[in-house]
Amino acid sequence: MFKSGTIVKVLLPNVVNAGYDYRLTADADLGTFVRVTVMNRAYIGVVYGIGDSGLEDSKIKNVSKIFPSKLSVCDLQWIKKMSDWTLMAPGAVLRLIINVPDAFDEPRMEQLYSYNFEHTEKKITESRQMVIDAFDLNDNEPMSVSDIQNISRVSAGVIKTMIARGMLTPVASRKVVQSFAYDYKDMENITLNDEQQSAADKIGADIAHGGFSVNLLDGITGSGKTQVYFDAAWRAYSAGKSVLLMMPEIALTTQFIKRFESRFGAPPVVWHSNLTAARRRDIWRGVLNGEIRMLVGTRSALFLPWQNLGLIVVDEEHDSSYKQEDMGNYHGRDMAILRAKLSNFPVILASATPSEETMHNIELGRFGHLVLRSRYGGAELPTIETIDLREHRPVEYKVDSKTEDVRAGALSQKLCDEIATTLEKHQQVMLFINRRGFAPIVQCKKCGWVATCPDCSVGMTYHKKLGKLLCHICGRTMTLPEKCPDCNNDVSMRGVGLEKVEEEIHAKFPDARTALVSSDTMMSRGALERLVAKMENGEIDVIIGTQILAKGHHFPNLTLVGVVDSDMGLFGTDFRSAEHTFQQLFQVAGRAGRGQAPGRVMLQTYQPEHPVITAICAGNRDEFLHCDMDARRSAKMPPFGQLIAIIIEAKKEAVLKKFCDDLASNIPNINGAKIMGPVMAQIYQVRSWFRMRFLVAGDERAALQPLVKMWLSRVSVPANVRVKIDVNPQNFM
Ligand SMILES: [Zn+2]
Ligand SMILES: [Zn+2]
């Protein structure tokens, strides 16, 4: 407790800040939320320690307000440790926590609109549907225009028209704070099988005993992991603790929410990036005042101001969406474990394809390993086989029956035969290709010119539905040139994206009803739900999609999964390529045959003997893991070594080069670690910033962070240069 009048250090949610000194006007604890002004602007910060600026008393300002709520001492330690680990400034970590700018303000009056279910407008365009989906994601709660725009990402014009046409109607502003405090009960409507029960008992003992532990719930989709962690959640919740269930946004489905509700008698409080500002504020406050004690959320839910947190579940722990890459670099799973360690409570990780980091921690005895082997409901596993593309060449197709135009196909006759048989039986087919758009390369037939983004050094993909070229890095669009801009000859499209696979299916199976699933078409959960309903109602014969398809859904009549290009990603640019390919293919394979009819999975590949492919066909995940982990062990790659990437960016190449030279000449002498670079980043230009990379590599026990800190402190960063630090990078572009 600091007495009134004490000079304290206040940490502000700011990228560079490590705290400023202020004078308390009443007693306050460490972690207490306060309002202060910096250059006449008000900020919310937290009391972070005793003041140490050494400034004269008269120069130190008073805090303007002291709030009754606070972060715990453990949370402050977490901020400090997370800052040490990720090399983000403590203020940047605090910004992740105070991510609701008006959390402490009274709700403002603003014009809100609700979706009018009685409207008579017939034309539901794609952007209008996105607006409707935005309402859906917020339980049809009225929204301000800025909320609608932020969540649906449509233009202001679309919203204006919808208001004019009566699709959206103005309602009085809501000034009340909404309560999300549900009273959960154990509905006791689930019987666990023996395996589930013993896993639940083991975790239950950890919860009852208290203290830090990490357990991996390891089992394929349908093995009943969810009910085991629901059981644990109940044990912690009913003991008065708060419980956080983390999952990737894409796994947060209506199916999941219904299961939660049926188990606990009320819906979960849901936290993700597409909530209205008012809802974010209400949930944030509800967590802070301890009313919300159970919540389901994405990565950022970890940073809510939790009170008395007693259990975190990280579902799909291997998923790359846990890694944050724009506003600071951290891994949600690792930071959850760190938080649990500091506050002394258990963590449950769940996955069908655990990360190699987690498997390594199990080998070392740091994490427990709870395996669920049986498939719930006893459905048979699909058979997985390869189609050797060297033998079974993809067959060309006619674009339409009127012309003689033929295009190179992506599907072999063998796969087409299987598709035909499946369709005859009125069963469904899923085709997986991890590439959006129609053709990834647009190139001149004569001089070799390739359409590239002017702001990023990557080729632009032709999107047929959009009718344009699209940059997958920055989102810039351009019209498809009719002739080569350099030599005026014809251009051709090369490579295969999912829109092209759809064209091929239409050409070869004119009666098949198809649907495309990618981040282009599935911007919202609502869109995904509609698609799931259509699949379940049998309105789709062939579903074609990217990795979004690999997750979560259960389609009983889906009996054939075809992977169009299994090799894509196998020979990727970094040491995680094989792991990610395996995880994706393994999950895709899990989509088939989950109902009564047994399923088949066919992998088209030029490399049927590749260890990743043979391991998938044998259904042998552990063999793959051992083999890939051995390779990493001998190459000293994570988790058997550590990496920190330093990415330097500037808009002027000369400035970039000079600063990199400066850094290179200041590389310290070190044992047990080496610094490589600078090299041009694989994508040299992004949004018109040029990029160079350094890579710091060290063995498992090396203390790389202090080294990087010391190195970077030797140079001063010019204002027109950005330095990004990525500890344990997942992305090497
Ligand atoms: Zn040309
Ligand atoms: Zn671009």
XYZ file of C-alpha atoms and ligand atoms in Angstrom:
735
model
C 0.000 0.000 0.000
C 1.312 3.429 -0.993
C 0.126 6.361 1.127
C -1.457 9.430 -0.371
C 1.246 11.860 -1.511
C 3.732 9.122 -2.453
C 5.505 9.513 -5.797
C 4.842 6.340 -7.759
C 5.768 5.025 -11.161
C 2.713 4.670 -13.405
C 2.964 2.257 -16.335
C 1.035 3.414 -19.400
C -0.284 1.267 -22.249
C 2.281 2.502 -24.698
C 4.767 0.792 -26.977
C 7.933 2.472 -25.753
C 7.080 3.415 -22.224
C 8.513 1.900 -19.048
C 6.626 4.217 -16.669
C 6.420 7.873 -15.605
C 6.295 9.350 -12.094
C 3.113 10.796 -10.578
C 1.957 11.780 -7.099
C -0.869 9.829 -5.470
C -3.807 11.877 -4.176
C -5.135 9.022 -2.021
C -3.839 5.652 -0.833
C -3.346 3.077 -3.580
C -1.911 -0.394 -4.017
C 0.554 -1.769 -6.487
C -1.446 -2.517 -9.654
C -4.208 0.013 -8.953
C -5.711 1.556 -12.096
C -5.210 5.339 -12.236
C -5.931 8.095 -14.731
C -3.059 10.458 -15.556
C -2.384 13.084 -18.194
C 0.559 13.097 -20.585
C 0.870 16.195 -22.787
C -2.739 17.110 -21.946
C -4.094 13.708 -22.971
C -5.708 11.405 -20.452
C -4.547 7.788 -20.140
C -5.402 4.865 -17.922
C -2.340 3.263 -16.381
C -1.419 1.134 -13.384
C 0.709 1.859 -10.323
C 3.872 -0.074 -11.164
C 6.252 0.729 -8.299
C 7.881 3.535 -6.393
C 8.840 6.615 -8.450
C 12.472 6.781 -9.491
C 12.767 9.630 -11.979
C 14.659 11.821 -9.489
C 12.697 14.849 -10.724
C 12.054 17.789 -8.416
C 8.862 17.463 -6.438
C 7.317 20.531 -8.055
C 7.695 19.017 -11.505
C 5.715 15.885 -10.672
C 2.018 15.898 -11.533
C -0.762 14.417 -9.459
C -2.683 11.433 -10.767
C -6.105 12.711 -11.841
C -8.124 9.769 -10.599
C -7.624 6.588 -8.626
C -9.965 3.687 -9.444
C -11.067 1.076 -6.922
C -9.945 -1.840 -9.105
C -6.488 -3.208 -9.730
C -4.316 -5.811 -11.357
C -2.871 -8.410 -9.021
C 0.803 -8.560 -8.097
C 0.996 -11.770 -10.156
C -0.305 -9.876 -13.173
C 2.389 -7.232 -12.729
C 5.013 -9.971 -12.528
C 3.525 -11.485 -15.656
C 3.863 -8.145 -17.487
C 7.490 -7.961 -16.433
C 8.330 -11.566 -17.358
C 6.457 -11.360 -20.639
C 8.380 -8.213 -21.458
C 11.691 -9.937 -20.622
C 10.760 -12.917 -22.793
C 9.258 -11.209 -25.856
C 11.390 -8.045 -25.598
C 8.218 -5.981 -25.885
C 8.276 -2.919 -23.609
C 6.246 -3.436 -20.395
C 3.907 -0.690 -21.637
C 3.308 -2.651 -24.840
C 2.248 -5.657 -22.763
C -0.017 -3.426 -20.665
C -1.593 -2.194 -23.897
C -2.702 -5.761 -24.583
C -4.440 -5.747 -21.189
C -5.939 -2.246 -21.379
C -7.232 -2.916 -24.871
C -10.606 -1.320 -24.262
C -9.833 2.401 -24.332
C -13.052 3.555 -22.672
C -13.224 0.781 -20.083
C -13.459 3.244 -17.215
C -15.784 5.772 -18.871
C -19.523 5.813 -18.573
C -21.204 4.550 -21.755
C -21.575 7.370 -24.278
C -24.830 8.251 -26.023
C -24.586 7.388 -29.695
C -26.971 6.524 -32.470
C -27.436 2.785 -32.736
C -29.063 0.632 -35.398
C -30.632 -2.760 -35.206
C -31.140 -5.250 -37.982
C -34.746 -5.227 -39.143
C -35.860 -8.821 -39.571
C -39.121 -7.659 -41.198
C -37.518 -5.748 -44.055
C -38.751 -6.506 -47.532
C -35.491 -5.951 -49.391
C -34.956 -8.903 -51.738
C -31.421 -8.215 -52.782
C -28.960 -9.530 -50.207
C -25.598 -8.736 -51.757
C -22.407 -10.178 -50.349
C -21.567 -6.982 -48.467
C -25.075 -6.717 -47.057
C -24.746 -10.301 -45.872
C -21.502 -9.336 -44.139
C -23.395 -6.621 -42.239
C -26.061 -9.135 -41.226
C -23.310 -11.500 -40.074
C -21.827 -8.719 -37.924
C -25.128 -8.474 -36.056
C -25.237 -12.229 -35.763
C -21.806 -12.302 -34.112
C -23.143 -9.932 -31.447
C -26.456 -11.690 -30.781
C -28.337 -9.067 -32.826
C -27.528 -6.370 -30.323
C -27.969 -2.808 -31.735
C -24.741 -1.345 -33.119
C -23.263 2.028 -33.984
C -22.227 2.722 -37.574
C -18.566 2.517 -36.581
C -19.121 -0.909 -34.984
C -20.870 -2.164 -38.110
C -18.060 -0.875 -40.247
C -15.269 -2.290 -38.058
C -16.813 -5.720 -37.792
C -18.231 -6.256 -41.288
C -15.451 -4.324 -43.077
C -17.921 -2.959 -45.651
C -17.896 0.609 -46.925
C -19.919 3.397 -45.288
C -22.006 3.535 -48.486
C -23.311 -0.004 -47.996
C -24.488 0.823 -44.468
C -26.096 4.071 -45.640
C -28.063 2.238 -48.312
C -29.179 -0.408 -45.856
C -30.468 2.319 -43.528
C -32.237 4.056 -46.433
C -33.890 0.772 -47.454
C -35.115 -0.025 -43.986
C -32.839 -3.035 -43.503
C -31.286 -1.262 -40.543
C -33.466 0.802 -38.260
C -32.390 3.460 -35.744
C -32.980 2.648 -32.083
C -32.425 4.634 -28.908
C -28.908 4.563 -27.596
C -28.230 1.989 -24.928
C -26.735 3.609 -21.884
C -26.901 0.704 -19.513
C -24.022 -1.641 -18.925
C -24.969 -5.151 -19.979
C -24.278 -7.949 -17.561
C -22.806 -11.189 -18.853
C -22.683 -12.794 -15.457
C -24.314 -16.173 -15.984
C -24.804 -18.620 -13.200
C -23.502 -21.930 -14.509
C -24.637 -25.319 -13.300
C -23.389 -28.807 -13.975
C -26.207 -30.278 -16.040
C -24.724 -33.746 -15.398
C -25.912 -34.965 -18.759
C -22.640 -36.484 -19.896
C -21.130 -39.834 -19.005
C -17.416 -40.031 -19.593
C -15.890 -43.259 -20.859
C -13.074 -44.865 -18.851
C -10.296 -43.112 -20.702
C -11.989 -39.731 -20.402
C -12.739 -40.357 -16.744
C -9.156 -41.169 -15.847
C -7.916 -38.062 -17.710
C -10.553 -35.962 -15.942
C -9.584 -37.417 -12.559
C -5.904 -36.698 -13.111
C -6.606 -33.056 -14.006
C -9.200 -32.845 -11.247
C -6.565 -33.898 -8.741
C -4.248 -31.143 -10.001
C -7.041 -28.592 -9.605
C -7.957 -29.789 -6.122
C -4.323 -29.930 -5.071
C -3.609 -26.463 -6.467
C -0.295 -25.429 -7.968
C 1.082 -25.186 -11.453
C 0.862 -28.045 -13.921
C 0.465 -28.497 -17.667
C -1.311 -31.504 -19.161
C -1.751 -32.314 -22.824
C -5.090 -33.895 -23.724
C -4.056 -35.822 -26.776
C -6.696 -37.372 -29.002
C -8.150 -37.221 -32.487
C -11.282 -35.240 -33.292
C -14.230 -37.080 -31.860
C -12.246 -38.686 -29.037
C -14.034 -36.554 -26.449
C -11.398 -34.014 -25.370
C -14.000 -31.259 -24.960
C -16.002 -33.119 -22.323
C -12.827 -33.785 -20.356
C -11.870 -30.131 -20.209
C -15.484 -29.155 -19.525
C -15.272 -31.456 -16.523
C -12.092 -29.700 -15.385
C -13.654 -26.301 -16.023
C -16.550 -27.238 -13.790
C -14.269 -28.413 -11.001
C -12.344 -25.120 -11.027
C -15.439 -22.942 -11.461
C -17.390 -24.621 -8.682
C -14.380 -24.160 -6.404
C -14.790 -20.399 -6.890
C -12.050 -19.917 -9.497
C -12.244 -18.167 -12.858
C -11.835 -20.296 -15.976
C -10.593 -19.307 -19.425
C -11.169 -21.554 -22.448
C -8.965 -20.382 -25.324
C -9.447 -21.480 -28.908
C -8.761 -20.298 -32.456
C -11.553 -18.069 -33.791
C -12.429 -20.636 -36.420
C -13.068 -23.334 -33.788
C -15.493 -21.093 -31.916
C -18.515 -22.492 -33.695
C -22.213 -22.573 -32.888
C -21.770 -26.330 -32.452
C -19.255 -25.621 -29.701
C -21.385 -22.933 -28.058
C -24.369 -25.295 -27.978
C -22.308 -28.027 -26.359
C -21.138 -25.577 -23.726
C -24.676 -24.419 -23.054
C -26.030 -27.928 -22.800
C -23.302 -28.855 -20.309
C -23.447 -25.723 -18.132
C -27.038 -24.556 -18.535
C -26.180 -21.122 -19.961
C -24.268 -19.832 -22.980
C -20.585 -18.966 -22.601
C -19.402 -15.376 -22.568
C -17.592 -15.168 -25.874
C -14.606 -12.910 -26.555
C -13.138 -12.367 -30.035
C -12.092 -9.581 -32.334
C -15.527 -8.939 -33.859
C -17.429 -7.607 -30.857
C -19.050 -4.185 -30.610
C -17.192 -1.565 -28.596
C -19.959 -1.604 -25.960
C -19.839 -5.373 -25.596
C -16.058 -5.371 -25.315
C -16.283 -2.784 -22.560
C -19.018 -4.628 -20.677
C -17.181 -7.940 -20.801
C -13.880 -6.313 -19.823
C -15.526 -4.723 -16.798
C -17.383 -7.910 -15.940
C -14.092 -9.814 -15.843
C -12.406 -7.065 -13.820
C -15.095 -6.974 -11.146
C -15.149 -10.765 -10.923
C -18.716 -11.216 -12.189
C -17.587 -13.093 -15.278
C -15.777 -16.211 -14.136
C -16.024 -18.430 -17.192
C -15.292 -17.246 -20.707
C -14.516 -18.697 -24.113
C -12.209 -16.579 -26.221
C -9.449 -16.205 -28.748
C -5.800 -15.383 -27.992
C -6.528 -11.877 -26.698
C -8.874 -13.184 -23.959
C -5.730 -14.100 -22.049
C -5.176 -10.364 -21.495
C -8.524 -9.634 -19.864
C -8.116 -8.334 -16.293
C -8.800 -11.737 -14.714
C -9.606 -12.056 -11.034
C -8.695 -15.264 -9.268
C -7.959 -17.191 -12.461
C -7.685 -20.882 -11.657
C -7.600 -22.767 -14.972
C -6.715 -22.068 -18.595
C -7.556 -24.482 -21.396
C -5.715 -23.963 -24.690
C -7.678 -25.919 -27.296
C -5.955 -26.696 -30.635
C -2.711 -25.749 -28.898
C -0.682 -26.311 -32.092
C -2.711 -23.740 -34.041
C -0.704 -20.944 -35.619
C -3.374 -18.376 -34.755
C -2.028 -18.339 -31.192
C 1.015 -16.518 -32.472
C 0.462 -12.774 -32.574
C 2.546 -11.052 -35.200
C 1.455 -7.473 -35.755
C 1.151 -5.694 -32.400
C 4.177 -7.244 -30.744
C 5.171 -10.851 -31.042
C 4.009 -13.342 -28.493
C 2.654 -16.868 -28.471
C -0.715 -17.125 -26.714
C -0.119 -20.694 -25.550
C 3.291 -19.930 -24.080
C 2.092 -16.747 -22.393
C -0.875 -18.642 -20.912
C 1.561 -21.164 -19.437
C 3.715 -18.330 -18.095
C 0.686 -16.711 -16.489
C -0.363 -19.986 -14.876
C 3.137 -20.594 -13.585
C 3.318 -17.179 -11.889
C -0.173 -17.495 -10.396
C 0.248 -21.185 -9.586
C -2.650 -22.956 -11.322
C -3.071 -25.726 -13.929
C -3.174 -25.443 -17.724
C -4.740 -27.950 -20.114
C -3.532 -28.121 -23.712
C -5.675 -30.036 -26.185
C -4.845 -31.216 -29.688
C -5.088 -34.051 -32.179
C -1.763 -32.985 -33.674
C 0.288 -31.499 -30.829
C 3.133 -29.127 -31.597
C 6.679 -30.425 -31.393
C 7.367 -27.858 -28.654
C 4.702 -29.503 -26.509
C 5.862 -33.036 -27.329
C 9.395 -32.034 -26.341
C 8.132 -30.718 -22.985
C 6.390 -34.053 -22.456
C 9.626 -35.934 -23.207
C 11.395 -33.790 -20.645
C 8.715 -34.602 -18.080
C 7.584 -30.992 -17.754
C 4.074 -31.627 -19.110
C 1.717 -34.501 -18.386
C 0.393 -36.575 -21.303
C -3.209 -37.797 -21.232
C -4.094 -39.834 -24.302
C -7.648 -40.490 -25.511
C -7.487 -43.315 -28.017
C -11.039 -44.345 -28.776
C -13.157 -42.486 -31.224
C -16.402 -41.347 -29.653
C -19.462 -43.082 -31.074
C -17.273 -45.785 -32.575
C -17.152 -44.408 -36.143
C -14.443 -46.005 -38.254
C -11.299 -44.147 -39.197
C -10.989 -43.385 -42.910
C -8.540 -45.214 -45.106
C -5.833 -42.944 -46.461
C -4.042 -43.632 -49.735
C -1.920 -41.760 -52.229
C -2.386 -41.118 -55.920
C 1.038 -40.941 -57.549
C 0.770 -37.999 -59.941
C 3.797 -39.228 -61.952
C 1.680 -42.207 -62.946
C -1.761 -40.629 -62.881
C -1.304 -37.297 -64.615
C -3.907 -34.603 -64.020
C -6.393 -34.632 -66.907
C -7.174 -31.502 -68.904
C -10.700 -30.209 -69.235
C -12.830 -28.167 -71.627
C -13.748 -24.770 -70.188
C -17.233 -25.066 -71.638
C -18.987 -27.232 -74.171
C -19.339 -24.461 -76.804
C -15.659 -23.807 -77.300
C -12.783 -26.158 -77.909
C -10.663 -24.369 -75.268
C -8.930 -26.839 -72.996
C -7.157 -26.063 -69.765
C -4.634 -28.078 -67.804
C -6.462 -29.817 -64.973
C -5.414 -30.479 -61.406
C -7.392 -33.678 -60.822
C -6.178 -37.098 -61.935
C -8.523 -39.583 -63.590
C -8.232 -41.828 -60.546
C -9.501 -39.100 -58.227
C -12.234 -38.161 -60.722
C -13.399 -41.792 -60.806
C -13.667 -41.801 -57.025
C -15.588 -38.524 -57.111
C -17.999 -39.980 -59.678
C -18.614 -43.104 -57.571
C -19.187 -41.013 -54.447
C -21.632 -38.683 -56.187
C -23.551 -41.640 -57.604
C -24.091 -42.872 -54.047
C -25.388 -39.396 -53.122
C -22.539 -38.897 -50.731
C -20.427 -35.765 -50.381
C -16.893 -34.929 -51.495
C -14.415 -32.485 -50.004
C -11.483 -31.218 -52.065
C -8.689 -29.491 -50.237
C -6.265 -27.053 -51.827
C -4.451 -24.533 -49.743
C -4.392 -21.733 -52.298
C -6.952 -18.986 -52.644
C -8.100 -17.503 -55.935
C -7.970 -18.905 -59.458
C -4.351 -18.756 -60.584
C -1.374 -17.737 -58.449
C 0.761 -16.681 -61.402
C -0.165 -14.377 -64.273
C 2.646 -14.343 -66.774
C 3.449 -13.138 -70.304
C 3.647 -16.042 -72.753
C 6.528 -14.441 -74.608
C 8.832 -12.327 -72.423
C 8.153 -13.906 -69.040
C 6.801 -10.755 -67.363
C 4.907 -11.651 -64.153
C 2.196 -9.541 -62.530
C 3.605 -8.430 -59.161
C 2.340 -6.086 -56.475
C 3.918 -2.626 -56.750
C 4.123 -2.374 -52.937
C 5.164 -5.909 -52.050
C 7.635 -8.167 -53.772
C 5.184 -10.984 -54.429
C 3.214 -12.094 -57.456
C -0.440 -11.153 -57.643
C -3.077 -13.887 -57.705
C -5.913 -13.813 -60.206
C -9.276 -14.053 -58.432
C -11.992 -14.957 -60.888
C -14.957 -14.124 -58.671
C -13.469 -10.721 -57.913
C -12.495 -10.322 -61.567
C -9.179 -8.843 -60.477
C -5.615 -9.490 -59.450
C -5.172 -9.499 -55.679
C -2.042 -9.155 -53.538
C -2.280 -11.665 -50.683
C 0.109 -9.623 -48.559
C -1.405 -6.133 -48.632
C -4.795 -6.660 -50.248
C -4.182 -4.313 -53.204
C -6.239 -5.127 -56.295
C -5.497 -4.437 -59.963
C -7.308 -5.163 -63.195
C -6.090 -8.164 -65.140
C -4.035 -6.849 -68.057
C -5.323 -8.026 -71.427
C -1.853 -7.868 -72.916
C 1.636 -7.915 -71.418
C 2.513 -4.343 -70.423
C 6.115 -4.907 -71.560
C 5.766 -6.555 -74.973
C 2.039 -6.512 -75.710
C 1.777 -10.284 -76.145
C -0.841 -12.527 -74.544
C -0.682 -13.355 -70.865
C -1.378 -16.778 -69.400
C -2.503 -18.012 -66.021
C -0.417 -20.603 -64.286
C -0.826 -22.716 -61.200
C -3.973 -23.862 -59.473
C -6.112 -22.094 -56.905
C -9.396 -23.259 -55.487
C -11.537 -21.292 -57.917
C -9.857 -23.172 -60.741
C -10.578 -26.514 -59.090
C -14.226 -25.457 -58.939
C -14.176 -24.665 -62.675
C -12.681 -28.097 -63.329
C -15.382 -29.815 -61.234
C -18.097 -27.908 -63.131
C -16.540 -28.984 -66.425
C -16.164 -32.629 -65.445
C -19.297 -33.001 -63.272
C -21.798 -30.489 -64.664
C -24.565 -31.591 -62.266
C -22.518 -31.362 -59.068
C -23.453 -28.531 -56.728
C -20.277 -26.946 -55.397
C -19.297 -24.522 -52.644
C -16.037 -22.679 -52.053
C -14.596 -22.107 -48.610
C -11.678 -19.780 -48.029
C -10.914 -16.626 -46.099
C -12.247 -14.744 -49.170
C -15.684 -16.283 -48.888
C -15.897 -17.034 -45.171
C -15.337 -13.688 -43.563
C -17.587 -14.455 -40.641
C -18.819 -17.229 -38.462
C -22.314 -16.624 -39.868
C -21.132 -17.430 -43.378
C -19.456 -20.584 -42.151
C -22.584 -21.637 -40.244
C -24.750 -21.225 -43.348
C -22.360 -23.389 -45.277
C -22.396 -26.068 -42.582
C -26.214 -26.074 -42.662
C -26.189 -26.479 -46.455
C -23.767 -29.390 -46.163
C -25.932 -31.030 -43.513
C -29.074 -30.571 -45.619
C -27.363 -32.189 -48.580
C -27.510 -29.053 -50.729
C -23.820 -29.335 -51.585
C -22.154 -32.234 -53.412
C -18.574 -31.042 -53.631
C -17.061 -28.621 -51.145
C -13.742 -27.098 -52.161
C -11.641 -25.177 -49.688
C -8.422 -24.056 -48.048
C -7.235 -24.919 -44.547
C -10.346 -23.336 -43.050
C -12.006 -26.606 -44.018
C -9.594 -28.626 -41.944
C -11.111 -27.503 -38.670
C -13.888 -28.640 -36.479
C -16.946 -29.587 -38.484
C -18.680 -32.876 -38.566
C -20.406 -33.871 -41.830
C -21.891 -37.370 -41.551
C -22.449 -37.831 -45.295
C -18.947 -36.745 -46.314
C -17.147 -39.891 -47.415
C -14.412 -38.772 -49.798
C -11.682 -36.241 -49.109
C -9.293 -35.445 -51.948
C -6.156 -33.433 -51.320
C -5.376 -31.811 -54.657
C -1.764 -30.908 -53.943
C -0.361 -32.694 -50.912
C 3.177 -31.581 -51.736
C 2.433 -27.899 -51.369
C 4.157 -26.878 -48.180
C 6.294 -30.007 -47.854
C 9.284 -28.254 -49.240
C 8.526 -24.914 -47.679
C 11.112 -22.469 -46.598
C 11.406 -23.153 -42.917
C 11.955 -25.985 -40.510
C 8.276 -26.129 -39.524
C 7.028 -26.885 -43.070
C 6.813 -30.626 -42.560
C 5.104 -30.254 -39.177
C 2.504 -27.842 -40.541
C 1.848 -29.964 -43.611
C 1.418 -33.009 -41.448
C -0.974 -31.232 -39.071
C -3.053 -29.906 -41.936
C -3.270 -33.157 -43.878
C -3.952 -35.130 -40.705
C -6.816 -32.803 -39.816
C -8.226 -32.837 -43.329
C -8.120 -36.632 -43.288
C -10.107 -36.544 -40.057
C -13.027 -34.907 -41.923
C -13.936 -38.061 -43.802
C -16.137 -40.882 -42.605
C -17.298 -39.407 -39.334
C -20.804 -40.747 -39.817
C -21.916 -44.314 -40.421
C -20.385 -44.710 -43.888
C -16.620 -45.325 -43.796
C -14.554 -42.613 -45.458
C -11.690 -42.511 -47.926
C -8.936 -39.960 -48.167
C -6.869 -39.648 -51.339
C -3.701 -37.610 -51.434
C -2.475 -36.537 -54.857
C 1.310 -36.299 -54.676
C 4.488 -36.473 -56.709
C 6.286 -37.717 -53.581
C 4.384 -40.758 -52.291
C 7.545 -41.945 -50.518
C 8.059 -38.709 -48.584
C 8.108 -39.436 -44.815
C 5.285 -36.958 -44.126
C 3.060 -38.640 -46.719
C 3.865 -42.210 -45.647
C 3.293 -41.323 -41.976
C -0.135 -39.881 -42.794
C -1.107 -42.910 -44.861
C -0.085 -45.204 -42.022
C -2.037 -42.980 -39.649
C 1.185 -42.897 -37.661
C 1.451 -39.510 -36.071
C 4.003 -40.504 -33.451
C 6.376 -41.954 -36.006
C 6.233 -38.730 -37.960
C 6.835 -36.688 -34.820
C 9.879 -38.753 -33.815
C 11.354 -38.539 -37.247
C 10.839 -34.782 -37.591
C 11.995 -34.098 -34.046
C 15.202 -36.061 -34.642
C 15.899 -33.901 -37.667
C 15.393 -30.762 -35.627
C 17.470 -32.072 -32.756
C 20.466 -32.587 -34.990
C 19.983 -29.203 -36.685
C 19.571 -27.524 -33.261
C 16.294 -26.024 -34.409
C 13.495 -25.235 -31.948
C 12.495 -26.762 -29.603
C 16.094 -28.027 -29.370
C 17.547 -24.587 -29.915
C 16.281 -21.045 -29.792
C 15.797 -18.439 -32.472
C 15.107 -14.728 -32.349
C 14.455 -12.886 -35.604
C 15.209 -9.189 -35.915
C 13.381 -7.615 -38.822
C 14.516 -4.186 -39.952
C 12.213 -2.136 -42.180
C 12.543 1.201 -43.948
C 10.921 2.903 -46.906
C 14.263 3.958 -48.348
C 16.688 1.214 -49.286
C 19.743 3.363 -48.539
C 18.502 4.100 -45.018
C 17.804 0.403 -44.492
C 21.240 -0.622 -45.700
C 23.030 1.939 -43.576
C 21.217 0.941 -40.414
C 21.801 -2.773 -41.057
C 25.520 -2.105 -41.592
C 25.506 -0.208 -38.345
C 23.884 -3.114 -36.517
C 26.185 -5.660 -38.168
C 29.288 -3.803 -37.067
C 28.003 -3.770 -33.492
C 27.366 -7.504 -33.173
C 28.733 -8.481 -29.779
C 31.188 -11.330 -29.148
C 29.263 -14.205 -27.713
C 29.546 -17.804 -26.602
C 26.827 -20.329 -27.266
C 24.983 -18.182 -29.780
C 25.478 -16.746 -33.224
C 23.970 -13.872 -35.134
C 23.357 -14.355 -38.849
C 22.571 -11.662 -41.361
C 21.636 -9.203 -42.500
C 19.909 -10.874 -45.437
C 17.087 -9.624 -47.588
C 13.789 -10.907 -46.219
C 12.120 -13.513 -48.405
C 9.424 -10.989 -49.141
C 11.752 -8.049 -49.519
C 9.059 -5.420 -49.831
C 5.771 -5.311 -47.907
C 3.351 -2.386 -48.199
C 6.241 -0.426 -49.709
C 8.571 -1.010 -46.738
C 11.878 -2.716 -47.632
C 12.923 -5.455 -45.220
C 16.104 -7.112 -44.014
C 16.485 -9.814 -41.378
C 18.974 -10.934 -38.774
C 18.596 -14.282 -37.059
C 19.977 -14.944 -33.584
C 20.414 -18.651 -32.873
C 21.445 -20.294 -29.643
C 21.195 -23.603 -27.871
C 18.295 -24.543 -25.659
C 19.654 -22.975 -22.508
C 21.276 -19.854 -23.936
C 19.976 -16.536 -22.616
C 19.389 -14.872 -25.959
C 17.064 -12.074 -24.854
C 19.602 -10.137 -22.728
C 22.073 -10.540 -25.561
C 19.692 -9.026 -28.107
C 18.837 -6.227 -25.691
C 22.504 -5.411 -25.191
C 23.210 -5.533 -28.927
C 20.327 -3.261 -29.879
C 21.210 -0.784 -27.124
C 24.519 -0.145 -28.897
C 22.822 1.557 -31.849
C 20.222 4.270 -32.065
C 17.275 3.621 -34.323
C 16.520 6.455 -36.775
C 12.912 7.639 -36.834
C 12.371 6.291 -40.361
C 13.455 2.754 -39.469
C 11.328 0.091 -37.778
C 12.884 -2.697 -35.726
C 10.717 -5.727 -35.003
C 11.828 -8.454 -32.642
C 10.279 -11.883 -33.016
C 11.197 -14.385 -30.307
C 10.712 -17.977 -31.442
C 9.458 -16.862 -34.859
C 6.857 -18.929 -36.694
C 7.064 -16.899 -39.850
C 10.281 -16.588 -41.815
C 9.052 -14.402 -44.644
Zn 5.726 -9.784 -72.353
Zn 0.924 -5.961 -51.936
